[in-house]
């Protein structure tokens, strides 16, 4: 009948960075784990992102954000330095450009508040910043330097998490799409294009596709796919060392919350209208300088919008003038999982026995995914939620 039964304790749906990290930590806890992935390991957002890692320290009273950013940083270090995987991981620091007086006042307030709360952030003049990152423009009003931030190659990294999970005893089946699921005899029965599977516990780690998994069990998981698009130059010798961003979007979103508009917060567009310019980029080890930033709500559509690439290149060139002479060699895109309030969804699925979800990491899920996978694995293994997970409870959307 084409029916296949695998007796895994836990089935994780999705082999992006979140699912692979969850599988690694579940397997290391001695739990038999099977990952079902409709495409390839790292075939979606986790393999095509910019590769920037966040974090400004643990601060005086760490919240979920610190557990995700700094917790993930520890896992990146462990995978590369202890387990020996080449992630192209570097704790390179990051520079966020300040374009005008209004942004400067906001950035200064943010840095002072951050420092008072124990975070490692520094407001630098352009002159000081250029001494650390020589290609930065002196025409900016200044830069926020964040020394804990880093970078890694997304494809190498996510595949390494998959390999490490397999090494620890997990199984990953690619080309296997979960199409339906239902509870059966205190277990879950999953239907796929390759037959059915059963497990005691299921973890949803399906990124932008999480809502459709929720629909299979009658649960609303308010995640929208948000397209992000990027471009790269041809390879060139090392010129850019940290990750590079801009304060423009952060300042705009601080003044315009766009809450309750029927789409997630912190997007660059409303329909086809541009609201702000967002920017992130770095130079890969292979030499290409890569940048992206736009976040548009256009459904499961990965078509690149060319004028957005031009705006993004203009923005990047204001900060790194060397880009003016470097043509765009390639472009690509991917779908980010944004929740309707912009915050992660990590925890138990209410009213469903042994069903868990880890998603909603939005535009910073590469840097925060390893921590999210570890927190959900810990909850599944011990049955007790880490206190910070009250912030990411799916139940907050019920009303
Ligand atoms: C252009 C771009 C730039 C970005 N830049 C950064 C950055 O610099 N730093 C950063 O931290 N983050 C960045 N992000 C965001 C980051 O990539 C995502 O937040 C993160 O990869 C999400 O990981 P995930 O595991 O939740 O989802 P995904 O990587 O999308 O993985 C989910 C997996 O689930 C699988 N799946 C879905 N449905 C099913 C099903 N029914 N059955 C089986 N499998 C299924 C999918 O095929 C997919 O492989 C960027 C994203 C984009 C698109």
Tab-separated table of N, CA and C in Angstrom, residues 48-186:
chain	number	residue	atom	x	y	z
A	48	UNK	N	19.726	30.434	1.738
A	48	UNK	CA	19.891	31.554	0.798
A	48	UNK	C	19.981	32.918	1.485
A	49	UNK	N	20.070	32.916	2.815
A	49	UNK	CA	20.037	34.210	3.512
A	49	UNK	C	21.393	34.917	3.457
A	50	UNK	N	21.457	36.088	4.076
A	50	UNK	CA	22.687	36.887	4.009
A	50	UNK	C	23.806	36.304	4.871
A	51	UNK	N	23.448	35.549	5.891
A	51	UNK	CA	24.479	34.946	6.735
A	51	UNK	C	24.905	35.818	7.902
A	52	UNK	N	24.107	36.816	8.239
A	52	UNK	CA	24.435	37.701	9.367
A	52	UNK	C	23.916	37.136	10.678
A	53	UNK	N	24.728	37.251	11.726
A	53	UNK	CA	24.353	36.743	13.049
A	53	UNK	C	24.230	37.916	14.008
A	54	UNK	N	23.134	37.930	14.798
A	54	UNK	CA	22.867	39.066	15.677
A	54	UNK	C	23.407	38.868	17.080
A	55	UNK	N	23.015	39.782	17.973
A	55	UNK	CA	23.419	39.646	19.380
A	55	UNK	C	24.281	40.791	19.844
A	56	UNK	N	23.944	41.334	21.007
A	56	UNK	CA	24.728	42.442	21.574
A	56	UNK	C	25.161	42.096	22.988
A	57	UNK	N	25.211	40.802	23.288
A	57	UNK	CA	25.574	40.373	24.641
A	57	UNK	C	24.348	39.814	25.350
A	58	UNK	N	24.572	39.261	26.558
A	58	UNK	CA	23.465	38.675	27.324
A	58	UNK	C	22.711	39.740	28.108
A	59	UNK	N	23.336	40.897	28.368
A	59	UNK	CA	22.658	41.952	29.116
A	59	UNK	C	22.447	41.584	30.568
A	60	UNK	N	21.764	42.506	31.294
A	60	UNK	CA	21.585	42.300	32.739
A	60	UNK	C	20.467	41.323	33.055
A	61	UNK	N	19.452	41.258	32.213
A	61	UNK	CA	18.395	40.261	32.470
A	61	UNK	C	17.938	39.664	31.144
A	62	UNK	N	18.605	38.570	30.764
A	62	UNK	CA	18.409	38.006	29.427
A	62	UNK	C	16.956	37.596	29.154
A	63	UNK	N	16.461	38.019	27.993
A	63	UNK	CA	15.109	37.659	27.562
A	63	UNK	C	15.234	36.592	26.472
A	64	UNK	N	14.097	36.270	25.868
A	64	UNK	CA	14.112	35.281	24.771
A	64	UNK	C	15.109	35.704	23.689
A	65	UNK	N	15.115	37.010	23.365
A	65	UNK	CA	15.997	37.489	22.297
A	65	UNK	C	17.465	37.136	22.579
A	66	UNK	N	17.906	37.297	23.810
A	66	UNK	CA	19.304	36.975	24.141
A	66	UNK	C	19.537	35.458	24.087
A	67	UNK	N	18.530	34.685	24.535
A	67	UNK	CA	18.694	33.226	24.454
A	67	UNK	C	18.777	32.779	22.999
A	68	UNK	N	18.066	33.493	22.122
A	68	UNK	CA	18.119	33.111	20.708
A	68	UNK	C	19.403	33.600	20.044
A	69	UNK	N	19.796	34.853	20.283
A	69	UNK	CA	20.981	35.382	19.595
A	69	UNK	C	22.272	34.851	20.227
A	70	UNK	N	22.462	35.114	21.513
A	70	UNK	CA	23.715	34.717	22.155
A	70	UNK	C	23.766	33.199	22.361
A	71	UNK	N	22.596	32.591	22.612
A	71	UNK	CA	22.549	31.128	22.726
A	71	UNK	C	22.980	30.491	21.410
A	72	UNK	N	22.497	31.054	20.298
A	72	UNK	CA	22.891	30.524	18.985
A	72	UNK	C	24.378	30.720	18.740
A	73	UNK	N	24.893	31.885	19.157
A	73	UNK	CA	26.320	32.167	18.957
A	73	UNK	C	27.173	31.063	19.596
A	74	UNK	N	26.791	30.642	20.797
A	74	UNK	CA	27.518	29.549	21.462
A	74	UNK	C	27.471	28.266	20.623
A	75	UNK	N	26.308	28.030	19.991
A	75	UNK	CA	26.163	26.793	19.202
A	75	UNK	C	26.983	26.887	17.911
A	76	UNK	N	27.007	28.071	17.277
A	76	UNK	CA	27.871	28.252	16.094
A	76	UNK	C	29.327	27.971	16.466
A	77	UNK	N	29.759	28.510	17.609
A	77	UNK	CA	31.149	28.291	18.051
A	77	UNK	C	31.398	26.804	18.279
A	78	UNK	N	30.431	26.145	18.908
A	78	UNK	CA	30.609	24.725	19.231
A	78	UNK	C	30.721	23.896	17.950
A	79	UNK	N	29.842	24.180	16.976
A	79	UNK	CA	29.852	23.376	15.750
A	79	UNK	C	31.174	23.539	15.006
A	80	UNK	N	31.666	24.793	14.951
A	80	UNK	CA	32.894	25.014	14.181
A	80	UNK	C	34.139	24.659	14.994
A	81	UNK	N	34.195	25.100	16.246
A	81	UNK	CA	35.445	24.957	17.010
A	81	UNK	C	35.571	23.616	17.720
A	82	UNK	N	34.444	23.018	18.135
A	82	UNK	CA	34.535	21.733	18.831
A	82	UNK	C	34.243	20.560	17.905
A	83	UNK	N	33.138	20.661	17.136
A	83	UNK	CA	32.759	19.528	16.290
A	83	UNK	C	33.493	19.543	14.951
A	84	UNK	N	34.142	20.681	14.620
A	84	UNK	CA	35.045	20.700	13.464
A	84	UNK	C	34.398	20.967	12.117
A	85	UNK	N	33.138	21.450	12.092
A	85	UNK	CA	32.514	21.778	10.807
A	85	UNK	C	32.983	23.154	10.340
A	86	UNK	N	33.236	23.291	9.028
A	86	UNK	CA	33.610	24.607	8.479
A	86	UNK	C	32.334	25.354	8.117
A	87	UNK	N	31.974	26.325	8.939
A	87	UNK	CA	30.767	27.125	8.696
A	87	UNK	C	31.113	28.470	8.061
A	88	UNK	N	32.391	28.760	7.896
A	88	UNK	CA	32.865	30.113	7.557
A	88	UNK	C	32.354	31.107	8.603
A	89	UNK	N	32.265	30.620	9.839
A	89	UNK	CA	31.781	31.451	10.946
A	89	UNK	C	32.901	32.366	11.445
A	90	UNK	N	32.555	33.648	11.625
A	90	UNK	CA	33.483	34.611	12.228
A	90	UNK	C	32.675	35.565	13.077
A	91	UNK	N	33.174	35.895	14.245
A	91	UNK	CA	32.523	36.928	15.050
A	91	UNK	C	33.123	38.251	14.618
A	92	UNK	N	32.600	38.767	13.517
A	92	UNK	CA	33.264	39.852	12.794
A	92	UNK	C	32.908	41.240	13.289
A	93	UNK	N	31.833	41.362	14.072
A	93	UNK	CA	31.320	42.680	14.419
A	93	UNK	C	30.472	43.230	13.286
A	94	UNK	N	29.662	44.257	13.590
A	94	UNK	CA	28.833	44.847	12.535
A	94	UNK	C	28.776	46.361	12.692
A	95	UNK	N	28.584	47.028	11.553
A	95	UNK	CA	28.478	48.487	11.512
A	95	UNK	C	27.122	48.875	10.945
A	96	UNK	N	26.374	49.702	11.696
A	96	UNK	CA	25.070	50.167	11.219
A	96	UNK	C	25.160	51.667	10.975
A	97	UNK	N	24.962	52.057	9.733
A	97	UNK	CA	25.190	53.457	9.324
A	97	UNK	C	24.050	54.369	9.750
A	98	UNK	N	24.422	55.584	10.151
A	98	UNK	CA	23.451	56.611	10.536
A	98	UNK	C	23.506	57.710	9.474
A	99	UNK	N	22.339	57.947	8.803
A	99	UNK	CA	22.336	58.843	7.642
A	99	UNK	C	22.015	60.294	7.973
A	100	UNK	N	21.244	60.562	9.042
A	100	UNK	CA	20.825	61.953	9.291
A	100	UNK	C	20.658	62.226	10.793
A	101	UNK	N	20.336	63.466	11.130
A	101	UNK	CA	20.266	63.893	12.545
A	101	UNK	C	19.198	63.138	13.330
A	102	UNK	N	18.037	62.941	12.699
A	102	UNK	CA	16.938	62.260	13.403
A	102	UNK	C	17.352	60.828	13.742
A	103	UNK	N	17.959	60.146	12.776
A	103	UNK	CA	18.447	58.784	13.039
A	103	UNK	C	19.536	58.803	14.116
A	104	UNK	N	20.365	59.835	14.082
A	104	UNK	CA	21.468	59.909	15.056
A	104	UNK	C	20.909	60.017	16.479
A	105	UNK	N	19.903	60.877	16.651
A	105	UNK	CA	19.318	61.057	17.988
A	105	UNK	C	18.715	59.734	18.468
A	106	UNK	N	18.033	59.035	17.567
A	106	UNK	CA	17.409	57.751	17.919
A	106	UNK	C	18.486	56.698	18.235
A	107	UNK	N	19.519	56.648	17.392
A	107	UNK	CA	20.590	55.658	17.591
A	107	UNK	C	21.296	55.902	18.927
A	108	UNK	N	21.535	57.166	19.240
A	108	UNK	CA	22.243	57.513	20.484
A	108	UNK	C	21.427	57.041	21.702
A	109	UNK	N	20.104	57.274	21.645
A	109	UNK	CA	19.220	56.852	22.732
A	109	UNK	C	19.249	55.311	22.865
A	110	UNK	N	19.176	54.641	21.722
A	110	UNK	CA	19.177	53.172	21.728
A	110	UNK	C	20.485	52.612	22.308
A	111	UNK	N	21.610	53.226	21.903
A	111	UNK	CA	22.918	52.742	22.368
A	111	UNK	C	23.048	52.966	23.880
A	112	UNK	N	22.639	54.166	24.342
A	112	UNK	CA	22.748	54.457	25.788
A	112	UNK	C	21.869	53.511	26.599
A	113	UNK	N	20.631	53.309	26.149
A	113	UNK	CA	19.728	52.369	26.835
A	113	UNK	C	20.329	50.974	26.856
A	114	UNK	N	20.860	50.573	25.697
A	114	UNK	CA	21.474	49.242	25.589
A	114	UNK	C	22.653	49.096	26.548
A	115	UNK	N	23.512	50.114	26.573
A	115	UNK	CA	24.684	50.061	27.470
A	115	UNK	C	24.242	49.979	28.931
A	116	UNK	N	23.204	50.766	29.286
A	116	UNK	CA	22.695	50.717	30.669
A	116	UNK	C	22.152	49.343	31.031
A	117	UNK	N	21.666	48.630	30.022
A	117	UNK	CA	21.137	47.287	30.274
A	117	UNK	C	22.199	46.199	30.101
A	118	UNK	N	23.446	46.619	29.958
A	118	UNK	CA	24.544	45.650	29.932
A	118	UNK	C	24.899	45.124	28.554
A	119	UNK	N	24.441	45.815	27.499
A	119	UNK	CA	24.743	45.333	26.147
A	119	UNK	C	25.974	46.017	25.565
A	120	UNK	N	26.626	45.302	24.658
A	120	UNK	CA	27.863	45.798	24.066
A	120	UNK	C	27.576	46.491	22.741
A	121	UNK	N	27.350	47.788	22.799
A	121	UNK	CA	27.078	48.600	21.615
A	121	UNK	C	27.911	49.863	21.739
A	122	UNK	N	28.359	50.383	20.600
A	122	UNK	CA	29.204	51.566	20.659
A	122	UNK	C	28.799	52.531	19.543
A	123	UNK	N	28.627	53.802	19.892
A	123	UNK	CA	28.338	54.808	18.864
A	123	UNK	C	29.670	55.413	18.433
A	124	UNK	N	29.991	55.276	17.144
A	124	UNK	CA	31.294	55.743	16.655
A	124	UNK	C	31.124	56.855	15.636
A	125	UNK	N	32.090	57.761	15.603
A	125	UNK	CA	32.120	58.708	14.488
A	125	UNK	C	32.508	57.917	13.236
A	126	UNK	N	32.228	58.491	12.074
A	126	UNK	CA	32.598	57.815	10.824
A	126	UNK	C	34.112	57.636	10.748
A	127	UNK	N	34.826	58.618	11.280
A	127	UNK	CA	36.288	58.602	11.268
A	127	UNK	C	36.820	57.388	12.054
A	128	UNK	N	36.226	57.178	13.252
A	128	UNK	CA	36.634	56.018	14.077
A	128	UNK	C	36.267	54.704	13.406
A	129	UNK	N	35.027	54.649	12.863
A	129	UNK	CA	34.546	53.398	12.255
A	129	UNK	C	35.400	53.022	11.049
A	130	UNK	N	35.797	54.030	10.285
A	130	UNK	CA	36.584	53.773	9.070
A	130	UNK	C	37.957	53.182	9.400
A	131	UNK	N	38.435	53.451	10.610
A	131	UNK	CA	39.716	52.860	11.009
A	131	UNK	C	39.581	51.337	11.185
A	132	UNK	N	38.363	50.867	11.549
A	132	UNK	CA	38.136	49.427	11.689
A	132	UNK	C	37.676	48.793	10.377
A	133	UNK	N	36.905	49.538	9.600
A	133	UNK	CA	36.299	49.011	8.363
A	133	UNK	C	36.602	50.024	7.265
A	134	UNK	N	37.746	49.879	6.582
A	134	UNK	CA	38.286	50.968	5.756
A	134	UNK	C	37.430	51.411	4.575
A	135	UNK	N	36.497	50.572	4.098
A	135	UNK	CA	35.695	50.995	2.937
A	135	UNK	C	34.465	51.811	3.331
A	136	UNK	N	34.196	51.992	4.631
A	136	UNK	CA	33.011	52.753	5.043
A	136	UNK	C	33.119	54.210	4.601
A	137	UNK	N	31.958	54.796	4.272
A	137	UNK	CA	31.922	56.200	3.851
A	137	UNK	C	32.093	57.137	5.044
A	138	UNK	N	32.850	58.210	4.817
A	138	UNK	CA	32.984	59.254	5.840
A	138	UNK	C	31.785	60.204	5.817
A	139	UNK	N	30.909	60.053	4.814
A	139	UNK	CA	29.766	60.972	4.682
A	139	UNK	C	28.604	60.640	5.620
A	140	UNK	N	28.672	59.488	6.292
A	140	UNK	CA	27.613	59.162	7.259
A	140	UNK	C	27.826	60.001	8.533
A	141	UNK	N	26.746	60.146	9.328
A	141	UNK	CA	26.912	60.906	10.584
A	141	UNK	C	27.633	60.077	11.646
A	142	UNK	N	27.636	58.784	11.457
A	142	UNK	CA	28.327	57.892	12.382
A	142	UNK	C	27.858	56.463	12.152
A	143	UNK	N	28.327	55.566	13.007
A	143	UNK	CA	27.971	54.145	12.888
A	143	UNK	C	27.771	53.574	14.287
A	144	UNK	N	26.839	52.630	14.407
A	144	UNK	CA	26.749	51.858	15.647
A	144	UNK	C	27.549	50.582	15.428
A	145	UNK	N	28.515	50.364	16.297
A	145	UNK	CA	29.364	49.173	16.192
A	145	UNK	C	28.910	48.164	17.233
A	146	UNK	N	28.695	46.937	16.785
A	146	UNK	CA	28.236	45.869	17.670
A	146	UNK	C	29.229	44.717	17.544
A	147	UNK	N	30.081	44.554	18.530
A	147	UNK	CA	31.223	43.654	18.348
A	147	UNK	C	30.873	42.171	18.439
A	148	UNK	N	29.717	41.816	19.052
A	148	UNK	CA	29.372	40.399	19.171
A	148	UNK	C	28.766	39.822	17.896
A	149	UNK	N	28.333	40.703	16.992
A	149	UNK	CA	27.654	40.182	15.804
A	149	UNK	C	28.657	39.483	14.896
A	150	UNK	N	28.132	38.544	14.098
A	150	UNK	CA	29.046	37.743	13.282
A	150	UNK	C	28.453	37.369	11.948
A	151	UNK	N	29.070	36.403	11.320
A	151	UNK	CA	28.601	35.938	10.019
A	151	UNK	C	29.034	34.494	9.799
A	152	UNK	N	28.304	33.818	8.922
A	152	UNK	CA	28.629	32.434	8.562
A	152	UNK	C	27.986	32.158	7.211
A	153	UNK	N	28.469	31.114	6.534
A	153	UNK	CA	27.882	30.758	5.247
A	153	UNK	C	26.597	29.960	5.492
A	154	UNK	N	25.453	30.438	4.983
A	154	UNK	CA	24.185	29.784	5.327
A	154	UNK	C	24.066	28.340	4.858
A	155	UNK	N	24.484	28.080	3.615
A	155	UNK	CA	24.338	26.718	3.080
A	155	UNK	C	25.248	25.741	3.825
A	156	UNK	N	26.529	26.117	3.958
A	156	UNK	CA	27.474	25.242	4.670
A	156	UNK	C	26.998	25.000	6.095
A	157	UNK	N	26.509	26.073	6.726
A	157	UNK	CA	26.130	25.974	8.139
A	157	UNK	C	24.925	25.067	8.330
A	158	UNK	N	23.874	25.306	7.539
A	158	UNK	CA	22.648	24.522	7.755
A	158	UNK	C	22.897	23.053	7.409
A	159	UNK	N	23.675	22.823	6.346
A	159	UNK	CA	24.026	21.429	6.026
A	159	UNK	C	24.847	20.803	7.155
A	160	UNK	N	25.718	21.601	7.770
A	160	UNK	CA	26.518	21.080	8.891
A	160	UNK	C	25.619	20.703	10.064
A	161	UNK	N	24.599	21.517	10.332
A	161	UNK	CA	23.647	21.153	11.396
A	161	UNK	C	22.959	19.836	11.043
A	162	UNK	N	22.599	19.661	9.755
A	162	UNK	CA	21.986	18.396	9.326
A	162	UNK	C	22.938	17.234	9.534
A	163	UNK	N	24.192	17.410	9.124
A	163	UNK	CA	25.200	16.348	9.272
A	163	UNK	C	25.445	16.023	10.739
A	164	UNK	N	25.525	17.067	11.557
A	164	UNK	CA	25.765	16.852	12.987
A	164	UNK	C	24.592	16.107	13.618
A	165	UNK	N	23.366	16.406	13.143
A	165	UNK	CA	22.181	15.697	13.656
A	165	UNK	C	22.267	14.221	13.293
A	166	UNK	N	22.651	13.952	12.035
A	166	UNK	CA	22.769	12.557	11.580
A	166	UNK	C	23.874	11.851	12.382
A	167	UNK	N	24.981	12.550	12.568
A	167	UNK	CA	26.095	12.006	13.349
A	167	UNK	C	25.652	11.646	14.769
A	168	UNK	N	24.736	12.453	15.302
A	168	UNK	CA	24.258	12.205	16.679
A	168	UNK	C	23.165	11.136	16.719
A	169	UNK	N	22.759	10.643	15.536
A	169	UNK	CA	21.797	9.530	15.526
A	169	UNK	C	20.461	9.818	14.873
A	170	UNK	N	20.221	11.060	14.441
A	170	UNK	CA	18.937	11.381	13.794
A	170	UNK	C	18.933	10.882	12.340
A	171	UNK	N	17.734	10.767	11.775
A	171	UNK	CA	17.585	10.426	10.354
A	171	UNK	C	16.907	11.608	9.669
A	172	UNK	N	17.365	11.933	8.460
A	172	UNK	CA	16.710	13.009	7.710
A	172	UNK	C	16.264	12.440	6.364
A	173	UNK	N	14.965	12.520	6.085
A	173	UNK	CA	14.451	12.055	4.786
A	173	UNK	C	14.045	13.259	3.960
A	174	UNK	N	14.764	13.478	2.851
A	174	UNK	CA	14.461	14.618	1.980
A	174	UNK	C	13.443	14.181	0.916
A	175	UNK	N	12.923	15.133	0.172
A	175	UNK	CA	11.930	14.834	-0.865
A	175	UNK	C	10.664	14.219	-0.285
A	176	UNK	N	10.370	14.521	0.966
A	176	UNK	CA	9.230	13.903	1.657
A	176	UNK	C	8.337	15.010	2.215
A	177	UNK	N	7.225	15.239	1.550
A	177	UNK	CA	6.332	16.339	1.934
A	177	UNK	C	5.179	15.832	2.784
A	178	UNK	N	5.032	16.389	3.961
A	178	UNK	CA	3.900	16.041	4.829
A	178	UNK	C	2.662	16.733	4.266
A	179	UNK	N	1.624	15.935	3.972
A	179	UNK	CA	0.414	16.494	3.345
A	179	UNK	C	-0.801	16.448	4.275
A	180	UNK	N	-0.748	15.595	5.297
A	180	UNK	CA	-1.870	15.509	6.252
A	180	UNK	C	-1.351	14.857	7.517
A	181	UNK	N	-2.027	15.105	8.630
A	181	UNK	CA	-1.677	14.399	9.867
A	181	UNK	C	-2.871	14.355	10.806
A	182	UNK	N	-2.900	13.310	11.621
A	182	UNK	CA	-3.999	13.200	12.600
A	182	UNK	C	-3.518	12.383	13.794
A	183	UNK	N	-4.158	12.619	14.952
A	183	UNK	CA	-3.804	11.815	16.123
A	183	UNK	C	-4.348	10.397	15.959
A	184	UNK	N	-3.595	9.405	16.396
A	184	UNK	CA	-4.036	8.014	16.291
A	184	UNK	C	-3.381	7.206	17.407
A	185	UNK	N	-4.184	6.629	18.283
A	185	UNK	CA	-3.684	5.818	19.408
A	185	UNK	C	-2.578	6.528	20.181
A	186	UNK	N	-2.830	7.736	20.637
A	186	UNK	CA	-1.867	8.516	21.425
A	186	UNK	C	-0.576	8.828	20.671
